[in-house]
Coordinates of C-alpha atoms in Angstrom, one line a residue:
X1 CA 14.5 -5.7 19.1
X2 CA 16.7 -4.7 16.1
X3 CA 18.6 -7.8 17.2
X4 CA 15.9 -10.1 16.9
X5 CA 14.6 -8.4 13.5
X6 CA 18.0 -9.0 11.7
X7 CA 17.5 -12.8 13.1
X8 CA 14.0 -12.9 12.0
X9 CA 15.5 -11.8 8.1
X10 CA 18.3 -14.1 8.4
X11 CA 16.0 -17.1 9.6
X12 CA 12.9 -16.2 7.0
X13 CA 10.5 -15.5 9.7
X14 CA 8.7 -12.7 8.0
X15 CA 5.0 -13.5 6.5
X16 CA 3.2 -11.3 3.6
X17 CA -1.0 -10.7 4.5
X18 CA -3.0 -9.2 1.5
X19 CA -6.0 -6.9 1.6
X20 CA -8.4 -6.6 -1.3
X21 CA -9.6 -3.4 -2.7
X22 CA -13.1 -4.1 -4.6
X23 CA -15.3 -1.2 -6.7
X24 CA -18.4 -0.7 -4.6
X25 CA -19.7 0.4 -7.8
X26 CA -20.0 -2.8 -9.0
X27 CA -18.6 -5.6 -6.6
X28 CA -15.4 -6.1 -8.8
X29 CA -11.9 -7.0 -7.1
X30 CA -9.5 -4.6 -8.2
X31 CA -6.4 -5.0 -6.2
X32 CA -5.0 -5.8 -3.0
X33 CA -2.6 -4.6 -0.6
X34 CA 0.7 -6.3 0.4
X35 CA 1.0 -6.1 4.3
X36 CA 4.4 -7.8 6.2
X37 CA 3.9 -9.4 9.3
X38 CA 6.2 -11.5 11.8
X39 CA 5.4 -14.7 12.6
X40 CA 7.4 -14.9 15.6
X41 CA 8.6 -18.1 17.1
X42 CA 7.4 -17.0 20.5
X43 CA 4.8 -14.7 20.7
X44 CA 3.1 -15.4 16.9
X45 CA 1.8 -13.4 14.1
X46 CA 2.9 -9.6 15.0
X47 CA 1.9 -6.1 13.5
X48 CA 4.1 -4.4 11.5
X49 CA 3.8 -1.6 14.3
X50 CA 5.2 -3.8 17.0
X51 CA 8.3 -3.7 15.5
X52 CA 9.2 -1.5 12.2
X53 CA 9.2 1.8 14.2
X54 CA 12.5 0.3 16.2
X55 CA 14.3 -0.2 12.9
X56 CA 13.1 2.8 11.3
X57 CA 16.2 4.5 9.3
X58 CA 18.3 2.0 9.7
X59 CA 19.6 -0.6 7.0
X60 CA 16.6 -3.3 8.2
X61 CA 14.1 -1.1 7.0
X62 CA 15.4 -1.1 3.6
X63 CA 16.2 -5.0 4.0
X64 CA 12.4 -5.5 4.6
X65 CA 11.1 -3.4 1.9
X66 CA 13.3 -5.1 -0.7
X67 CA 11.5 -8.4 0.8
X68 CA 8.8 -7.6 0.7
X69 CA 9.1 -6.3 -3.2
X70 CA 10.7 -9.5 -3.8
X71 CA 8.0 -11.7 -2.4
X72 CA 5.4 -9.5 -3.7
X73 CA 6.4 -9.7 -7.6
X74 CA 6.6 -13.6 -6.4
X75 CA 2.9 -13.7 -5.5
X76 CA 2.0 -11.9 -8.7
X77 CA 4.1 -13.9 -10.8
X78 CA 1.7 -17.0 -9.4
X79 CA -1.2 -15.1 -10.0
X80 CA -0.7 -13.6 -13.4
X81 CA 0.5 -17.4 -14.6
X82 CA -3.2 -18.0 -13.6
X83 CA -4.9 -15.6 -14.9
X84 CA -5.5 -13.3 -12.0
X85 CA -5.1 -9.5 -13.4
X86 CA -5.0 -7.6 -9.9
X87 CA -3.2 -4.6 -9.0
X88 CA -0.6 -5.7 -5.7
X89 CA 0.1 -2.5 -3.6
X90 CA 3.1 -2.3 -1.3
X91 CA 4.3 0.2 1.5
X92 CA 7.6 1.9 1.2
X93 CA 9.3 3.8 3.5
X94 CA 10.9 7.0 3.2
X95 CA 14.0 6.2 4.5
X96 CA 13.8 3.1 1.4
X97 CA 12.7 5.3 -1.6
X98 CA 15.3 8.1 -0.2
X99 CA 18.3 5.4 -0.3
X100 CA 20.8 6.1 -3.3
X101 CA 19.8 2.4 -4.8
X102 CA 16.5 2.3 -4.5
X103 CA 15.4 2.9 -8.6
X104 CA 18.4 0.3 -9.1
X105 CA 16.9 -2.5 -6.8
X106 CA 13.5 -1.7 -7.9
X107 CA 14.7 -2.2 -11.7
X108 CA 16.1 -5.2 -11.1
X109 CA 13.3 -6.5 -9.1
X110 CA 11.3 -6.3 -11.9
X111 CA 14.1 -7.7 -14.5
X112 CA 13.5 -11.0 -13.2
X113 CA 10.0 -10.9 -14.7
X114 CA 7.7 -10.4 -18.2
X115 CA 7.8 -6.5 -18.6
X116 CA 3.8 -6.3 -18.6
X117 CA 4.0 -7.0 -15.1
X118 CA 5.3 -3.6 -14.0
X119 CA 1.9 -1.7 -14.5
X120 CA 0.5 -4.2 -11.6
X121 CA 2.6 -3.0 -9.2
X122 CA 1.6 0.3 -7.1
X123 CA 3.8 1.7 -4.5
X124 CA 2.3 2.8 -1.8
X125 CA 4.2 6.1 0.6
X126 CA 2.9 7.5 3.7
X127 CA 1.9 11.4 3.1
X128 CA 3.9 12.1 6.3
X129 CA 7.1 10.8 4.9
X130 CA 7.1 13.7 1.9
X131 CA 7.7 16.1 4.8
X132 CA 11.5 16.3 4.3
X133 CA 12.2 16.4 1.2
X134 CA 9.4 16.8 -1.4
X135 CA 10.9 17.8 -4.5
X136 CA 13.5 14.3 -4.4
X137 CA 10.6 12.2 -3.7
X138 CA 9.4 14.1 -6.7
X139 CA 12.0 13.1 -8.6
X140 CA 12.3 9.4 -7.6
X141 CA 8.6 8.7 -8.1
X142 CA 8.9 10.4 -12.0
X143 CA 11.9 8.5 -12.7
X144 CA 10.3 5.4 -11.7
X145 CA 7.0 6.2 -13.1
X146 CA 9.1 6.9 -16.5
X147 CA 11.5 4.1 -16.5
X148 CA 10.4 1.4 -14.7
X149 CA 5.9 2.4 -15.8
X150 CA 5.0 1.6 -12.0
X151 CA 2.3 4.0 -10.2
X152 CA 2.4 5.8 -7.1
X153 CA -0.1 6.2 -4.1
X154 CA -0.2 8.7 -1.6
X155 CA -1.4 7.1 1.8
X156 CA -3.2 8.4 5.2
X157 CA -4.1 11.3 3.0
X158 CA -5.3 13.8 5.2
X159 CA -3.3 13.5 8.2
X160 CA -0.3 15.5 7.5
X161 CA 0.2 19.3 7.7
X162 CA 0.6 20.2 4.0
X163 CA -1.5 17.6 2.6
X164 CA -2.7 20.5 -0.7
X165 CA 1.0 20.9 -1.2
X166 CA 1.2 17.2 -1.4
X167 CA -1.7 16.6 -3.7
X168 CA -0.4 19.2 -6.1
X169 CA 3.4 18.5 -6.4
X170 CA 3.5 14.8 -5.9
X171 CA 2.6 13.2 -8.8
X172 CA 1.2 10.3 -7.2
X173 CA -1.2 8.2 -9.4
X174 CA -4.1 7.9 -6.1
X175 CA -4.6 9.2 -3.1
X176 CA -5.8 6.8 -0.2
X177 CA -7.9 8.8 2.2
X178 CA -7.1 8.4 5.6
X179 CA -9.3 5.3 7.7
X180 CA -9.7 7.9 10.9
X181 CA -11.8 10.0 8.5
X182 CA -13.9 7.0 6.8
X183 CA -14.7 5.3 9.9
X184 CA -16.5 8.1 11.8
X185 CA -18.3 9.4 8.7
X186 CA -21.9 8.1 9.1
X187 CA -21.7 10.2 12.3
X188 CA -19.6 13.3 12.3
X189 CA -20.5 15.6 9.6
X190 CA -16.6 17.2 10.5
X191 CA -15.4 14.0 8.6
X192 CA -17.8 14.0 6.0
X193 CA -16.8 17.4 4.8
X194 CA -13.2 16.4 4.6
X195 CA -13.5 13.3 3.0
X196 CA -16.5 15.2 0.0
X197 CA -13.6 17.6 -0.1
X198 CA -11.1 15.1 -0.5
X199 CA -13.0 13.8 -3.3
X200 CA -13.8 16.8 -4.9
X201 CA -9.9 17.6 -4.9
X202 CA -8.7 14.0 -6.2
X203 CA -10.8 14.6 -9.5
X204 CA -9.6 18.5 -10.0
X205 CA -5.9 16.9 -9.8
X206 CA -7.0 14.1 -12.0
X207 CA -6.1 11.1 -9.2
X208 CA -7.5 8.3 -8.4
X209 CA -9.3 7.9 -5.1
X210 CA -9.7 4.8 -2.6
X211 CA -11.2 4.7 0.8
X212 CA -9.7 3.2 3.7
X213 CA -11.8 1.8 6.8
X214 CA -14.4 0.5 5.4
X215 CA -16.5 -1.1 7.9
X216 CA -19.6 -1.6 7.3
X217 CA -22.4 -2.0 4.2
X218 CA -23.8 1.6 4.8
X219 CA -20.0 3.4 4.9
X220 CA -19.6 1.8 1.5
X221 CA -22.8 2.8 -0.2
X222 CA -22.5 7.0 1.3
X223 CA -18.9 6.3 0.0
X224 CA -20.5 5.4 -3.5
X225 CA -22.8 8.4 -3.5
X226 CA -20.1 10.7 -2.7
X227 CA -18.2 9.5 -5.7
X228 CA -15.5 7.0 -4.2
X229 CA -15.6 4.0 -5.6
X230 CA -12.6 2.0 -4.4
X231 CA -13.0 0.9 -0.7
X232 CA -10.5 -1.0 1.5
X233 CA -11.4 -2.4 5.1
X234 CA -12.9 -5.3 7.3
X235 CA -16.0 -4.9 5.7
X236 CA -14.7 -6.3 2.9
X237 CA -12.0 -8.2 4.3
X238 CA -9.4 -8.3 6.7
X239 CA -5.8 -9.2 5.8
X240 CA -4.9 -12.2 5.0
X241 CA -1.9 -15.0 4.6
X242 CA -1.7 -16.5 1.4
X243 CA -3.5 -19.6 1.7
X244 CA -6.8 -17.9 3.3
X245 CA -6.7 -14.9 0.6
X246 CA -6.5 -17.2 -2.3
X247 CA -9.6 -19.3 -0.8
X248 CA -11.0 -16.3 -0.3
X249 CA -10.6 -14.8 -4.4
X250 CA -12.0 -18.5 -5.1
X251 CA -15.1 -17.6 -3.3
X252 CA -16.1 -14.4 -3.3

């Protein structure tokens, strides 16, 4: 597998899906998330989680993520030229933001572009991955929130063992709550606890909150009442490539 990934980079098989965020408050688009897949020669479009866990810590993972920042900014670049003022969210692993030339690659990244275009671009990190070493991802994410003006988001919120700890010494800019909590939260009143406390929480720290797993009108709408207005899922839209996302903007 790790084999055919280093191919797969060599020979430019690697495809980038986005998934809009809208406001259920008032229908408006405000971003969308940046989402690899492979578009293998055999077996077609795969999930990221058919193959990123068999290069995780190794030097493909960071290959990919600088990819996918690369193609990313690309995509924005278009965009911007056009008009389009959207937010792009990418993943990063921890094994990427913990490498010793990661604020470097990021900097230059965003060299190749107008300046401006840095407060579009949110960096998305698994809560999980803040379990070994909190206080240098602290220090990464302030140096790039400082230098290079990018935010931060805090993702699966919810799932890991110390998620309080993370909410109050990460200084993430939003904190996505985890879909295994949204999706079950018309009928277990368990998960509608967590994610009112969630809420509540996000606005004491001063963060931003989005919803994952939105899949239906209703989730949306108790999502509203609660106070969580950004929503992510099927509901609104599944990811997309390029071509079908940007028919999709044209039409919604």
């Amino acid at each position: 597998m790790v084999g055919e990934v280093r191919t797969a980079i060599e020979e430019n098989q690697f495809v980038t899906y986005f998934q809009p965020r809208v406001s259920v408050a008032d229908n408006q688009i405000k971003g969308f998330e940046a989402l690899i897949r492979w578009n293998h020669p055999e077996k077609g479009v795969t999930s990221p989680l058919d193959f990123l866990p068999y290069i995780e810590n190794t030097d493909l993972d960071i290959q990919i993520g600088e990819w996918v920042i690369q193609n990313s900014l690309k995509q924005l670049d278009e965009w911007l030229k056009q008009g389009i003022t959207l937010e792009i969210s990418i993943n990063i692993s921890s094994n990427h933001l913990l490498s010793s030339s990661f604020i470097y690659d990021l900097e230059e990244a965003l060299s190749n572009y107008p300046v401006h275009y840095a407060q579009y671009l949110q960096l998305e990190i698994l809560e999980s991955s803040a379990f070994g070493d909190i206080q240098t991802i602290t220090s990464i994410i302030e140096k790039c929130q400082e230098k290079l003006k990018v935010t931060f988001s805090l993702d699966d919120f919810g799932t890991g063992y110390s998620s309080l700890t993370h909410l109050r010494r990460l200084p993430v800019n939003t904190i996505k709550i985890d879909q295994t909590f949204v999706r079950d939260i018309l009928d277990d009143p368990s998960d509608f606890s967590i994610i009112e406390g969630v809420i509540a929480l996000t606005r004491s720290f001063n963060r931003n909150v989005i919803a994952e797993g939105v899949e239906s009108t209703n989730h949306g709408l108790l999502l509203l009442l609660m106070g969580c207005e950004l929503a992510q899922g099927y509901q609104i839209a599944k990811p997309m490539p390029i071509a079908t996302f940007n028919q999709w903007l044209n039409n919604y």
